[in-house]
Amino acid sequence: MLSGDLRGYFGAKVSVVVQRVDRDRDISSCIKEIQNHKPDIIGFSIGLGSLELAESLYKQCSDIQLCGDQAPKLVLGNKIPSYYPKDCIDRFPKAAVVVGEGELALRDLVEVVRGNILIKKVSNLVYKLDNGVLEQNKSEEAPDLKDLDYPPSVDTVPEIVKRGGNALVQASRGCPWSQCAYCTIFSFRGGKRWESFSNERIIANIELLVAQGITEIEFADDEFLGGRTSVRIRRCNILVEAFRKIRERVKDFSFRIFLEPSTIYRSNDISGNEDIRKLLQELKSVGLERVYIGVESGSNKQLERYKRDGRLDVIKGAIKVLTDIGIDMDAGFIMFDTFATLEELQDNIVLFRSLPKGSNTWPFRPLAINEGSDYLKDCIKWNVKLTKNLSYMSYTCDYFDPSVRLIAQTIDAVSLHTRTLFYALKRGSTMYYSDKKRTDSIRFCQEYVNRNSDIYIDLLEELVFSAQKGILDTANLIIEAEEKLKKLVAEVKKSVKDVLIDDPDYFLHDEITRIESLHVLIDVPPVATFSASSLRRIVIVDLDHTLFDSTAVRRKCAEQAIKELGLSEKIENEALDLYCRCIYDNYADYELNKFPDFRVVWNTAESYRVLLALIELGIHPQNYQKESESQGFYLRLRGMIDDIYQQYSSKIKKAQDIFWKTPMVLYDYAIEFLDNLKNDSQYNLILASEGDNICQGSKIKYLGLDKYFDSDHVKITGKALAATSLKVMAERAYKEIQKKIYISRKSMFELNITNTENDNLKNEIIAKVKWYYKILEVIDWIVLYALSVYTKNRIVDRLSVLEIANSQIEMPGDKVQVLMIGDRWSDMEPYTHLCRQLHTVQIRQGPYMNETIGKADYCAINLQEIGVYLSKSDTWVKILPMDIENLPEKGMIDMDKNISRELKTLSRTKNLKAVRSLAGEICRMLNIK
């Protein structure tokens, strides 16, 4: 848009280069372009969600001296800089910010560089003076679009033509309504409403695109028509004739437009409705395939709160018009907002289900509270606590209704790991809107996002229904939804693997791999079921460095694989270990800094890509630490890793195969140790290993351990185990409280309510039940928190290893002895949270043999010594059954107030310490140790 205006206005006096930077990997090529062209001005258009990417680019280009003694002027534009000029200048100290629409300001900045005007004459510009003072030049309204004659450039169009898809055209700016509570269009344009570019410019823009090979246009207007007046309709009829001429040359020319429902239909304007209907039919005849309309809500109360132009009758009327004409539609929809109620959610679900299939595939979208919107002012008025998100120019806040809050949090928790994957598929489904141009890949994407949408609307409906009944049981509903998602992700994986879905950048492949690495939605062993009599002695055994030396195996496998990669001559033997350390330690730290909540799961392909990238960059392992501290190091490394994937993909695959074909050997005494335990009926063996399911499962298979541990006795837990105690005790407390409510209700029902004494007793029971429900509300929140916030890569079988034992111990006096064997205390310590007492033995072998013993009950040299130790039954610790006592009567009212206060705090802060504290408080009340 801006580059076309500068070229048209200045002609040969300026040279403009447009560079797309969508991901980290694009930064290095952008830097090369800057160095090659030596610009006087560098402009960053910082759209929603791109602030961090812009900062990464800025760090690498801000110090470039290109134009004599002067660095290029850096100019920031788009919505984020416009609404937050000071914040942006703080982050980009050498930059100036153009506020609002940028054509006129950029023209003036070019004149500043040419020496024709002073910078203080540039309107709508914010910048720092030499003394550090922030200066804001004179503000002027948005330019008259009739004066912007020059069509946008087509620099990036060849990329679109190459990959396939539609191109964007802007025929107007602004909105004729401009009053929606959440919208920023009116404030961004400085109070100007809808305004059209000249028809000549619009047609010239489309002709340029068609000449480049584009056959489908998406008009990115906030409102294509600009209203229902005769003037607006005449303008559009001129465009219709122009489209008709284009269609004579380009038979499959097609386009999509954005319209307000109130533009299409108004219940009190029959003649206007007919005029719009005829216009839409004409547009369809010249290529209109789809219309996007802002439905936003199925509740009149919510629509009123949003200050929409029209209520449900208008929305339904607009949908009917489009359906009758045979024009497909997309529907904008906002399911949640801060003040939403259960009734409004129910109305939303009903309308959402009535929409044409595929018109909206994202039913769980919450309202974005944007800077500059009236909705933000309403939140401030009601003292709503807001959290600012600069990168998206919006605020997040809590929900007033606690049931709506829990439903929204549940939906967010379930979608957390897979929404990036399905949003990518959603984008893939919209490459073309014309059915004739839609490839099989696009159809597959559409099918998957439709089914994903169905899962969430079903879950949402179940949650609302149960909340209206008074008991919101999220746990079972989450499990059911995730089972559906698991199957759907597996189908997507197969379609990507079979090349039924296009994945040129391997984005979908990488997303699916990431999901699997987090233990989410992957096939896992079921929870083991034992009879109580068999639970006499449980031995939990760690895998890596306890049963076999995984480091030595990895070293040997790597040697063989490196030969396949052709790197034998490039890496001296003594450097190999150092390279492995760089890969498995330092680079892992970098990944953990980016994703601190997730366990970094290494597969061999990723390891080799990092290794090849280090060598390609000429970084010796001895210099790795120093290099890693340099500016932009990880961006260069990440970019090289992505390049390596393309260059060495076939060799990496062969190296992977060699890695897993290299024999793996157990430690001495391991087989004898396992045989003795397996053959002794008093022992139950459980293998509990930290790591990713695929990798650890492969080790178990290759080491032949599956004959000692069947699938029910293998628990691959990852980092989540340390947090699982929170979820386990919350779930146990939840079940017990539900029992107490049932018993209390039954007692109340059996009372003779005509008796005054029984009335008093009934009131006491009612008070107790209300308190029970208050605890249930807190426990629900704790379980949700454990599932979605802290244990994002949650334990695969949902219950801890020791829960298997504890859940089966019901008879008084029953005893179970549990032992954990591992090579390092940090791996065993999490298990101590899952039971009252656990006996631990630390084995001193492998790479951690010199680690501090920690708090283990016993230290052994090897497995043979542990075998001897096991025979000494008097050293074992008894694990008593978990008894749930009645709730204490004393202090009930105080506790009720305390829980209410804590719940309020938790819902605002999501503080893990507070969650743990409250969970512990509830369990103390229930006498759960």
PDB file of C-alpha atoms in Angstrom, residues 232-441:
ATOM      1  CA  ARG A 232     -23.052   3.717  -2.547  1.00  0.00           C
ATOM      2  CA  ILE A 233     -25.001   1.376  -4.827  1.00  0.00           C
ATOM      3  CA  ARG A 234     -24.143   3.413  -7.955  1.00  0.00           C
ATOM      4  CA  ARG A 235     -20.452   3.320  -7.014  1.00  0.00           C
ATOM      5  CA  CYS A 236     -20.591  -0.442  -6.659  1.00  0.00           C
ATOM      6  CA  ASN A 237     -22.425  -0.881  -9.982  1.00  0.00           C
ATOM      7  CA  ILE A 238     -19.468   0.815 -11.717  1.00  0.00           C
ATOM      8  CA  LEU A 239     -17.168  -1.744 -10.102  1.00  0.00           C
ATOM      9  CA  VAL A 240     -19.512  -4.550 -11.201  1.00  0.00           C
ATOM     10  CA  GLU A 241     -19.073  -3.524 -14.850  1.00  0.00           C
ATOM     11  CA  ALA A 242     -15.301  -3.361 -14.418  1.00  0.00           C
ATOM     12  CA  PHE A 243     -15.318  -6.858 -12.863  1.00  0.00           C
ATOM     13  CA  ARG A 244     -17.427  -8.085 -15.770  1.00  0.00           C
ATOM     14  CA  LYS A 245     -14.797  -6.926 -18.270  1.00  0.00           C
ATOM     15  CA  ILE A 246     -12.033  -8.583 -16.261  1.00  0.00           C
ATOM     16  CA  ARG A 247     -14.071 -11.777 -16.151  1.00  0.00           C
ATOM     17  CA  GLU A 248     -14.346 -11.777 -19.950  1.00  0.00           C
ATOM     18  CA  ARG A 249     -10.551 -12.153 -20.018  1.00  0.00           C
ATOM     19  CA  VAL A 250     -10.070 -14.152 -16.828  1.00  0.00           C
ATOM     20  CA  LYS A 251     -12.943 -16.632 -16.777  1.00  0.00           C
ATOM     21  CA  ASP A 252     -12.327 -17.831 -13.225  1.00  0.00           C
ATOM     22  CA  PHE A 253     -11.928 -14.374 -11.635  1.00  0.00           C
ATOM     23  CA  SER A 254     -13.548 -14.413  -8.182  1.00  0.00           C
ATOM     24  CA  PHE A 255     -13.563 -12.426  -4.930  1.00  0.00           C
ATOM     25  CA  ARG A 256     -14.789 -12.173  -1.334  1.00  0.00           C
ATOM     26  CA  ILE A 257     -16.118  -9.071   0.447  1.00  0.00           C
ATOM     27  CA  PHE A 258     -16.906  -7.935   4.010  1.00  0.00           C
ATOM     28  CA  LEU A 259     -20.383  -6.600   4.819  1.00  0.00           C
ATOM     29  CA  GLU A 260     -22.291  -5.590   7.921  1.00  0.00           C
ATOM     30  CA  PRO A 261     -25.564  -7.522   8.432  1.00  0.00           C
ATOM     31  CA  SER A 262     -27.380  -4.171   8.617  1.00  0.00           C
ATOM     32  CA  THR A 263     -26.108  -3.318   5.135  1.00  0.00           C
ATOM     33  CA  ILE A 264     -27.661  -6.496   3.724  1.00  0.00           C
ATOM     34  CA  TYR A 265     -30.961  -6.441   5.576  1.00  0.00           C
ATOM     35  CA  ARG A 266     -33.120  -4.091   7.621  1.00  0.00           C
ATOM     36  CA  SER A 267     -36.573  -5.114   8.787  1.00  0.00           C
ATOM     37  CA  ASN A 268     -38.022  -1.618   8.242  1.00  0.00           C
ATOM     38  CA  ASP A 269     -36.624  -0.994   4.737  1.00  0.00           C
ATOM     39  CA  ILE A 270     -38.222  -3.369   2.225  1.00  0.00           C
ATOM     40  CA  SER A 271     -37.233  -1.400  -0.886  1.00  0.00           C
ATOM     41  CA  GLY A 272     -33.653  -1.009   0.339  1.00  0.00           C
ATOM     42  CA  ASN A 273     -33.494  -4.744   0.983  1.00  0.00           C
ATOM     43  CA  GLU A 274     -34.550  -5.395  -2.605  1.00  0.00           C
ATOM     44  CA  ASP A 275     -31.919  -3.001  -3.968  1.00  0.00           C
ATOM     45  CA  ILE A 276     -29.179  -4.754  -1.984  1.00  0.00           C
ATOM     46  CA  ARG A 277     -30.449  -8.171  -3.047  1.00  0.00           C
ATOM     47  CA  LYS A 278     -30.232  -7.164  -6.737  1.00  0.00           C
ATOM     48  CA  LEU A 279     -26.743  -5.723  -6.206  1.00  0.00           C
ATOM     49  CA  LEU A 280     -25.540  -8.926  -4.531  1.00  0.00           C
ATOM     50  CA  GLN A 281     -26.949 -10.961  -7.418  1.00  0.00           C
ATOM     51  CA  GLU A 282     -25.034  -8.753  -9.853  1.00  0.00           C
ATOM     52  CA  LEU A 283     -21.856  -9.139  -7.810  1.00  0.00           C
ATOM     53  CA  LYS A 284     -22.331 -12.888  -7.810  1.00  0.00           C
ATOM     54  CA  SER A 285     -22.641 -12.894 -11.594  1.00  0.00           C
ATOM     55  CA  VAL A 286     -19.192 -11.279 -11.894  1.00  0.00           C
ATOM     56  CA  GLY A 287     -17.354 -13.503  -9.398  1.00  0.00           C
ATOM     57  CA  LEU A 288     -18.538 -12.876  -5.821  1.00  0.00           C
ATOM     58  CA  GLU A 289     -18.028 -16.226  -4.055  1.00  0.00           C
ATOM     59  CA  ARG A 290     -18.285 -15.416  -0.380  1.00  0.00           C
ATOM     60  CA  VAL A 291     -19.380 -12.688   2.031  1.00  0.00           C
ATOM     61  CA  TYR A 292     -17.970 -12.230   5.519  1.00  0.00           C
ATOM     62  CA  ILE A 293     -20.521 -10.795   7.958  1.00  0.00           C
ATOM     63  CA  GLY A 294     -20.095  -9.872  11.609  1.00  0.00           C
ATOM     64  CA  VAL A 295     -22.647 -12.048  13.408  1.00  0.00           C
ATOM     65  CA  GLU A 296     -20.735 -11.778  16.720  1.00  0.00           C
ATOM     66  CA  SER A 297     -23.472 -13.064  19.052  1.00  0.00           C
ATOM     67  CA  GLY A 298     -26.751 -14.948  19.332  1.00  0.00           C
ATOM     68  CA  SER A 299     -27.894 -12.863  22.297  1.00  0.00           C
ATOM     69  CA  ASN A 300     -29.629  -9.513  21.943  1.00  0.00           C
ATOM     70  CA  LYS A 301     -28.289  -8.487  25.355  1.00  0.00           C
ATOM     71  CA  GLN A 302     -24.739  -9.183  24.233  1.00  0.00           C
ATOM     72  CA  LEU A 303     -25.292  -7.426  20.889  1.00  0.00           C
ATOM     73  CA  GLU A 304     -26.571  -4.416  22.797  1.00  0.00           C
ATOM     74  CA  ARG A 305     -23.490  -4.502  25.034  1.00  0.00           C
ATOM     75  CA  TYR A 306     -21.345  -4.637  21.873  1.00  0.00           C
ATOM     76  CA  LYS A 307     -23.298  -1.632  20.477  1.00  0.00           C
ATOM     77  CA  ARG A 308     -23.890  -3.462  17.213  1.00  0.00           C
ATOM     78  CA  ASP A 309     -25.951  -1.893  14.424  1.00  0.00           C
ATOM     79  CA  GLY A 310     -28.834  -4.369  14.444  1.00  0.00           C
ATOM     80  CA  ARG A 311     -30.089  -7.213  16.598  1.00  0.00           C
ATOM     81  CA  LEU A 312     -30.888 -10.861  15.946  1.00  0.00           C
ATOM     82  CA  ASP A 313     -33.663 -10.122  13.456  1.00  0.00           C
ATOM     83  CA  VAL A 314     -31.166  -8.211  11.290  1.00  0.00           C
ATOM     84  CA  ILE A 315     -28.531 -10.966  11.532  1.00  0.00           C
ATOM     85  CA  LYS A 316     -30.990 -13.737  10.665  1.00  0.00           C
ATOM     86  CA  GLY A 317     -32.416 -11.647   7.834  1.00  0.00           C
ATOM     87  CA  ALA A 318     -28.934 -11.072   6.356  1.00  0.00           C
ATOM     88  CA  ILE A 319     -28.102 -14.785   6.569  1.00  0.00           C
ATOM     89  CA  LYS A 320     -31.364 -15.643   4.789  1.00  0.00           C
ATOM     90  CA  VAL A 321     -30.650 -13.168   1.982  1.00  0.00           C
ATOM     91  CA  LEU A 322     -27.228 -14.690   1.315  1.00  0.00           C
ATOM     92  CA  THR A 323     -28.587 -18.235   1.542  1.00  0.00           C
ATOM     93  CA  ASP A 324     -31.456 -17.493  -0.860  1.00  0.00           C
ATOM     94  CA  ILE A 325     -29.094 -15.966  -3.437  1.00  0.00           C
ATOM     95  CA  GLY A 326     -26.670 -18.870  -3.063  1.00  0.00           C
ATOM     96  CA  ILE A 327     -23.665 -16.919  -1.808  1.00  0.00           C
ATOM     97  CA  ASP A 328     -21.471 -18.678   0.756  1.00  0.00           C
ATOM     98  CA  MET A 329     -20.731 -16.818   3.960  1.00  0.00           C
ATOM     99  CA  ASP A 330     -18.207 -16.515   6.766  1.00  0.00           C
ATOM    100  CA  ALA A 331     -19.442 -15.379  10.163  1.00  0.00           C
ATOM    101  CA  GLY A 332     -17.475 -13.435  12.736  1.00  0.00           C
ATOM    102  CA  PHE A 333     -18.405 -14.665  16.216  1.00  0.00           C
ATOM    103  CA  ILE A 334     -17.435 -13.679  19.777  1.00  0.00           C
ATOM    104  CA  MET A 335     -18.477 -16.408  22.211  1.00  0.00           C
ATOM    105  CA  PHE A 336     -17.136 -14.934  25.467  1.00  0.00           C
ATOM    106  CA  ASP A 337     -16.851 -11.473  26.909  1.00  0.00           C
ATOM    107  CA  THR A 338     -16.155 -10.194  30.427  1.00  0.00           C
ATOM    108  CA  PHE A 339     -19.811  -9.668  31.328  1.00  0.00           C
ATOM    109  CA  ALA A 340     -21.204 -12.796  29.593  1.00  0.00           C
ATOM    110  CA  THR A 341     -23.792 -14.935  31.387  1.00  0.00           C
ATOM    111  CA  LEU A 342     -24.743 -18.605  31.036  1.00  0.00           C
ATOM    112  CA  GLU A 343     -27.975 -17.595  29.290  1.00  0.00           C
ATOM    113  CA  GLU A 344     -26.014 -15.576  26.724  1.00  0.00           C
ATOM    114  CA  LEU A 345     -23.669 -18.498  26.104  1.00  0.00           C
ATOM    115  CA  GLN A 346     -26.679 -20.740  25.565  1.00  0.00           C
ATOM    116  CA  ASP A 347     -28.131 -18.273  23.044  1.00  0.00           C
ATOM    117  CA  ASN A 348     -24.751 -18.103  21.294  1.00  0.00           C
ATOM    118  CA  ILE A 349     -24.556 -21.888  20.983  1.00  0.00           C
ATOM    119  CA  VAL A 350     -28.053 -22.091  19.499  1.00  0.00           C
ATOM    120  CA  LEU A 351     -27.289 -19.464  16.842  1.00  0.00           C
ATOM    121  CA  PHE A 352     -23.816 -20.855  16.164  1.00  0.00           C
ATOM    122  CA  ARG A 353     -25.280 -24.281  15.393  1.00  0.00           C
ATOM    123  CA  SER A 354     -27.748 -22.697  12.960  1.00  0.00           C
ATOM    124  CA  LEU A 355     -24.987 -21.067  10.884  1.00  0.00           C
ATOM    125  CA  PRO A 356     -24.059 -22.670   7.539  1.00  0.00           C
ATOM    126  CA  LYS A 357     -21.440 -25.396   7.979  1.00  0.00           C
ATOM    127  CA  GLY A 358     -17.914 -24.030   7.872  1.00  0.00           C
ATOM    128  CA  SER A 359     -18.941 -20.378   8.132  1.00  0.00           C
ATOM    129  CA  ASN A 360     -17.164 -20.173  11.486  1.00  0.00           C
ATOM    130  CA  THR A 361     -14.692 -22.787  12.707  1.00  0.00           C
ATOM    131  CA  TRP A 362     -13.468 -21.070  15.859  1.00  0.00           C
ATOM    132  CA  PRO A 363     -16.381 -21.165  18.341  1.00  0.00           C
ATOM    133  CA  PHE A 364     -14.341 -20.447  21.467  1.00  0.00           C
ATOM    134  CA  ARG A 365     -13.054 -16.995  20.533  1.00  0.00           C
ATOM    135  CA  PRO A 366     -13.216 -14.473  23.420  1.00  0.00           C
ATOM    136  CA  LEU A 367     -13.676 -10.760  22.954  1.00  0.00           C
ATOM    137  CA  ALA A 368     -10.428  -8.855  22.461  1.00  0.00           C
ATOM    138  CA  ILE A 369     -10.555  -5.721  24.614  1.00  0.00           C
ATOM    139  CA  ASN A 370      -8.722  -3.336  22.311  1.00  0.00           C
ATOM    140  CA  GLU A 371      -6.939  -0.126  23.097  1.00  0.00           C
ATOM    141  CA  GLY A 372      -9.039   2.814  22.008  1.00  0.00           C
ATOM    142  CA  SER A 373     -12.348   0.917  22.246  1.00  0.00           C
ATOM    143  CA  ASP A 374     -15.490   1.845  24.189  1.00  0.00           C
ATOM    144  CA  TYR A 375     -15.530  -1.634  25.721  1.00  0.00           C
ATOM    145  CA  LEU A 376     -12.210  -0.866  27.410  1.00  0.00           C
ATOM    146  CA  LYS A 377     -13.763   2.280  28.856  1.00  0.00           C
ATOM    147  CA  ASP A 378     -16.681   0.192  30.190  1.00  0.00           C
ATOM    148  CA  CYS A 379     -14.271  -2.201  31.892  1.00  0.00           C
ATOM    149  CA  ILE A 380     -12.428   0.693  33.521  1.00  0.00           C
ATOM    150  CA  LYS A 381     -15.751   2.150  34.622  1.00  0.00           C
ATOM    151  CA  TRP A 382     -16.671  -1.140  36.349  1.00  0.00           C
ATOM    152  CA  ASN A 383     -13.205  -1.433  37.962  1.00  0.00           C
ATOM    153  CA  VAL A 384     -12.383  -4.602  36.037  1.00  0.00           C
ATOM    154  CA  LYS A 385      -8.783  -5.670  36.624  1.00  0.00           C
ATOM    155  CA  LEU A 386      -7.026  -5.556  33.244  1.00  0.00           C
ATOM    156  CA  THR A 387      -3.789  -7.092  32.028  1.00  0.00           C
ATOM    157  CA  LYS A 388      -2.183  -5.302  29.088  1.00  0.00           C
ATOM    158  CA  ASN A 389      -0.858  -7.240  26.077  1.00  0.00           C
ATOM    159  CA  LEU A 390       1.120  -4.745  24.022  1.00  0.00           C
ATOM    160  CA  SER A 391       1.835  -7.199  21.200  1.00  0.00           C
ATOM    161  CA  TYR A 392      -1.878  -7.614  20.480  1.00  0.00           C
ATOM    162  CA  MET A 393      -2.922  -4.072  21.446  1.00  0.00           C
ATOM    163  CA  SER A 394      -5.447  -5.502  23.846  1.00  0.00           C
ATOM    164  CA  TYR A 395      -6.224  -6.378  27.444  1.00  0.00           C
ATOM    165  CA  THR A 396      -7.249  -9.596  29.128  1.00  0.00           C
ATOM    166  CA  CYS A 397      -9.429  -9.703  32.189  1.00  0.00           C
ATOM    167  CA  ASP A 398     -11.488 -12.024  34.332  1.00  0.00           C
ATOM    168  CA  TYR A 399     -15.147 -12.947  33.860  1.00  0.00           C
ATOM    169  CA  PHE A 400     -17.800 -11.642  36.228  1.00  0.00           C
ATOM    170  CA  ASP A 401     -19.807 -14.879  36.245  1.00  0.00           C
ATOM    171  CA  PRO A 402     -17.800 -17.655  38.005  1.00  0.00           C
ATOM    172  CA  SER A 403     -19.445 -20.395  35.900  1.00  0.00           C
ATOM    173  CA  VAL A 404     -18.609 -18.580  32.669  1.00  0.00           C
ATOM    174  CA  ARG A 405     -15.075 -18.102  33.982  1.00  0.00           C
ATOM    175  CA  LEU A 406     -14.649 -21.828  34.593  1.00  0.00           C
ATOM    176  CA  ILE A 407     -16.139 -22.717  31.206  1.00  0.00           C
ATOM    177  CA  ALA A 408     -13.851 -20.268  29.404  1.00  0.00           C
ATOM    178  CA  GLN A 409     -10.817 -21.551  31.306  1.00  0.00           C
ATOM    179  CA  THR A 410     -11.751 -25.144  30.514  1.00  0.00           C
ATOM    180  CA  ILE A 411     -12.104 -24.420  26.792  1.00  0.00           C
ATOM    181  CA  ASP A 412      -8.792 -22.551  26.861  1.00  0.00           C
ATOM    182  CA  ALA A 413      -7.084 -25.446  28.650  1.00  0.00           C
ATOM    183  CA  VAL A 414      -8.334 -28.068  26.193  1.00  0.00           C
ATOM    184  CA  SER A 415      -7.378 -25.983  23.140  1.00  0.00           C
ATOM    185  CA  LEU A 416      -4.003 -24.892  24.519  1.00  0.00           C
ATOM    186  CA  HIS A 417      -1.767 -27.389  22.723  1.00  0.00           C
ATOM    187  CA  THR A 418      -3.639 -27.923  19.451  1.00  0.00           C
ATOM    188  CA  ARG A 419      -5.039 -24.519  18.498  1.00  0.00           C
ATOM    189  CA  THR A 420      -1.880 -23.447  16.635  1.00  0.00           C
ATOM    190  CA  LEU A 421      -2.112 -26.586  14.492  1.00  0.00           C
ATOM    191  CA  PHE A 422      -5.782 -26.136  13.697  1.00  0.00           C
ATOM    192  CA  TYR A 423      -5.426 -22.407  13.107  1.00  0.00           C
ATOM    193  CA  ALA A 424      -2.769 -23.226  10.512  1.00  0.00           C
ATOM    194  CA  LEU A 425      -5.222 -25.673   8.923  1.00  0.00           C
ATOM    195  CA  LYS A 426      -7.874 -22.941   9.071  1.00  0.00           C
ATOM    196  CA  ARG A 427      -5.598 -20.637   7.102  1.00  0.00           C
ATOM    197  CA  GLY A 428      -4.921 -23.468   4.669  1.00  0.00           C
ATOM    198  CA  SER A 429      -8.665 -23.882   4.136  1.00  0.00           C
ATOM    199  CA  THR A 430      -9.027 -20.252   2.958  1.00  0.00           C
ATOM    200  CA  MET A 431      -6.359 -20.147   0.243  1.00  0.00           C
ATOM    201  CA  TYR A 432      -9.212 -20.003  -2.267  1.00  0.00           C
ATOM    202  CA  TYR A 433     -12.914 -19.265  -1.732  1.00  0.00           C
ATOM    203  CA  SER A 434     -14.073 -20.362  -5.163  1.00  0.00           C
ATOM    204  CA  ASP A 435     -15.124 -23.996  -5.048  1.00  0.00           C
ATOM    205  CA  LYS A 436     -13.694 -24.585  -8.527  1.00  0.00           C
ATOM    206  CA  LYS A 437     -10.212 -23.567  -7.344  1.00  0.00           C
ATOM    207  CA  ARG A 438     -10.207 -25.466  -4.073  1.00  0.00           C
ATOM    208  CA  THR A 439      -7.661 -28.261  -4.157  1.00  0.00           C
ATOM    209  CA  ASP A 440      -7.907 -31.549  -2.287  1.00  0.00           C
ATOM    210  CA  SER A 441      -5.493 -30.110   0.273  1.00  0.00           C
TER     211      SER A 441
END
